[in-house]
Amino acid sequence: MKDLQNIQLLKNISALLENARKKVVVAVNQTMVLTYFEIGRMIVEDEQGGENRAEYGKNLLKDLSVHLTEKFGKGFSETNLRQMRNFHIFYSEQIQQTPSAVLQNKIPQTVSVKSEIGQTKTKP
């Protein structure tokens, strides 16, 4: 660094690049999580697409694994696909239970609604 006249410029650029790399990692991780969730959703929907699909369901993950691994490389074993399906099933149930939905289940009526119910209407 002895040839560089402005060491602060180097530090600023280095910090910018390091920050950008961190953001890329976060973006990639978020994208992969959403992609795996969506793959799980697609598998679940396909499995639930009709009755009399027991035989088809048995081979679905195996066949998908073979084709996806051939096209995209490792990471699509039957086990991984099963985990993606389970990931979707578990978290789709969690997503449906938003804090407001949970509160609605626990707090059936607000105080103002209860007080309105307790009042009797009188005719003028």
Short mmCIF file of C-alpha atoms in Angstrom, two decimals:
data_model
loop_
_atom_site.label_atom_id
_atom_site.label_comp_id
_atom_site.label_asym_id
_atom_site.label_seq_id
_atom_site.Cartn_x
_atom_site.Cartn_y
_atom_site.Cartn_z
CA MET A 1 0.00 0.00 0.00
CA LYS A 2 2.99 2.27 0.01
CA ASP A 3 2.26 3.32 -3.60
CA LEU A 4 -1.33 4.30 -2.82
CA GLN A 5 -1.59 7.97 -1.97
CA ASN A 6 -5.09 7.92 -0.54
CA ILE A 7 -5.42 5.07 1.94
CA GLN A 8 -8.86 6.32 3.04
CA LEU A 9 -10.12 5.84 -0.54
CA LEU A 10 -8.96 2.21 -0.44
CA LYS A 11 -10.67 1.70 2.94
CA ASN A 12 -13.93 3.23 1.68
CA ILE A 13 -13.97 1.14 -1.49
CA SER A 14 -13.09 -2.00 0.47
CA ALA A 15 -15.92 -1.37 2.93
CA LEU A 16 -18.34 -0.80 0.05
CA LEU A 17 -17.34 -4.08 -1.61
CA GLU A 18 -17.53 -6.04 1.65
CA ASN A 19 -20.99 -4.63 2.34
CA ALA A 20 -22.13 -5.49 -1.19
CA ARG A 21 -20.87 -9.06 -0.80
CA LYS A 22 -22.78 -9.45 2.47
CA LYS A 23 -25.95 -8.19 0.79
CA VAL A 24 -25.50 -10.64 -2.08
CA VAL A 25 -25.17 -13.54 0.37
CA VAL A 26 -28.36 -12.46 2.18
CA ALA A 27 -30.24 -12.05 -1.10
CA VAL A 28 -29.12 -15.46 -2.35
CA ASN A 29 -30.09 -17.12 0.93
CA GLN A 30 -33.53 -15.47 0.90
CA THR A 31 -34.07 -16.49 -2.71
CA MET A 32 -33.09 -20.09 -2.02
CA VAL A 33 -35.42 -20.29 1.00
CA LEU A 34 -38.33 -18.92 -1.04
CA THR A 35 -37.48 -21.25 -3.93
CA TYR A 36 -37.40 -24.33 -1.68
CA PHE A 37 -40.68 -23.25 -0.07
CA GLU A 38 -42.25 -22.90 -3.53
CA ILE A 39 -40.88 -26.29 -4.67
CA GLY A 40 -42.46 -27.79 -1.56
CA ARG A 41 -45.76 -26.07 -2.34
CA MET A 42 -45.73 -27.40 -5.89
CA ILE A 43 -45.03 -30.95 -4.69
CA VAL A 44 -47.81 -30.77 -2.09
CA GLU A 45 -50.32 -29.40 -4.61
CA ASP A 46 -49.38 -32.03 -7.17
CA GLU A 47 -49.68 -34.82 -4.59
CA GLN A 48 -53.11 -33.53 -3.55
CA GLY A 49 -54.21 -33.16 -7.16
CA GLY A 50 -56.44 -36.20 -7.13
CA GLU A 51 -57.39 -39.46 -5.58
CA ASN A 52 -56.02 -42.83 -6.65
CA ARG A 53 -52.55 -41.34 -6.88
CA ALA A 54 -50.89 -43.51 -4.24
CA GLU A 55 -48.61 -45.25 -6.75
CA TYR A 56 -47.83 -41.98 -8.45
CA GLY A 57 -47.02 -40.38 -5.10
CA LYS A 58 -44.57 -43.12 -4.23
CA ASN A 59 -42.52 -42.46 -7.35
CA LEU A 60 -42.96 -38.70 -7.56
CA LEU A 61 -40.01 -37.69 -5.39
CA LYS A 62 -37.79 -40.38 -6.84
CA ASP A 63 -38.54 -39.32 -10.42
CA LEU A 64 -38.24 -35.63 -9.62
CA SER A 65 -34.93 -36.27 -7.90
CA VAL A 66 -33.48 -38.04 -10.93
CA HIS A 67 -34.58 -35.36 -13.40
CA LEU A 68 -33.69 -32.33 -11.27
CA THR A 69 -30.28 -33.75 -10.36
CA GLU A 70 -29.59 -34.46 -14.02
CA LYS A 71 -30.55 -30.91 -14.98
CA PHE A 72 -29.34 -28.84 -11.98
CA GLY A 73 -26.78 -31.00 -10.19
CA LYS A 74 -26.70 -32.14 -6.59
CA GLY A 75 -29.09 -30.87 -3.95
CA PHE A 76 -32.25 -32.55 -5.19
CA SER A 77 -32.14 -35.95 -3.54
CA GLU A 78 -35.40 -37.60 -2.53
CA THR A 79 -34.60 -36.64 1.05
CA ASN A 80 -34.08 -32.97 0.13
CA LEU A 81 -37.31 -32.89 -1.86
CA ARG A 82 -39.17 -34.47 1.07
CA GLN A 83 -37.69 -31.81 3.35
CA MET A 84 -38.79 -29.06 0.94
CA ARG A 85 -42.32 -30.52 1.01
CA ASN A 86 -42.27 -30.69 4.81
CA PHE A 87 -40.83 -27.16 4.99
CA HIS A 88 -43.78 -25.87 3.00
CA ILE A 89 -46.33 -27.83 5.03
CA PHE A 90 -44.96 -26.66 8.36
CA TYR A 91 -44.43 -23.00 7.51
CA SER A 92 -47.62 -22.54 5.50
CA GLU A 93 -49.48 -23.47 8.69
CA GLN A 94 -47.37 -20.96 10.63
CA ILE A 95 -47.96 -18.21 8.07
CA GLN A 96 -51.72 -18.69 8.31
CA GLN A 97 -51.47 -18.10 12.06
CA THR A 98 -50.51 -14.43 11.90
CA PRO A 99 -50.39 -12.57 15.21
CA SER A 100 -53.71 -10.89 14.44
CA ALA A 101 -55.33 -14.25 13.67
CA VAL A 102 -53.99 -15.69 16.91
CA LEU A 103 -55.33 -12.68 18.83
CA GLN A 104 -58.73 -13.01 17.19
CA ASN A 105 -58.89 -16.61 18.37
CA LYS A 106 -57.90 -15.64 21.90
CA ILE A 107 -59.89 -12.40 22.16
CA PRO A 108 -63.31 -13.14 20.72
CA GLN A 109 -64.80 -9.69 21.32
CA THR A 110 -63.49 -6.25 22.05
CA VAL A 111 -64.59 -4.35 25.13
CA SER A 112 -66.68 -1.94 23.03
CA VAL A 113 -68.52 -4.81 21.35
CA LYS A 114 -69.21 -6.42 24.73
CA SER A 115 -70.55 -3.15 26.13
CA GLU A 116 -72.79 -2.68 23.08
CA ILE A 117 -74.15 -6.19 23.55
CA GLY A 118 -74.96 -5.48 27.20
CA GLN A 119 -76.95 -2.34 26.39
CA THR A 120 -80.63 -2.60 25.67
CA LYS A 121 -82.10 -0.39 23.05
CA THR A 122 -85.02 1.73 24.10
CA LYS A 123 -87.60 3.03 21.71
CA PRO A 124 -88.25 6.79 21.84
#
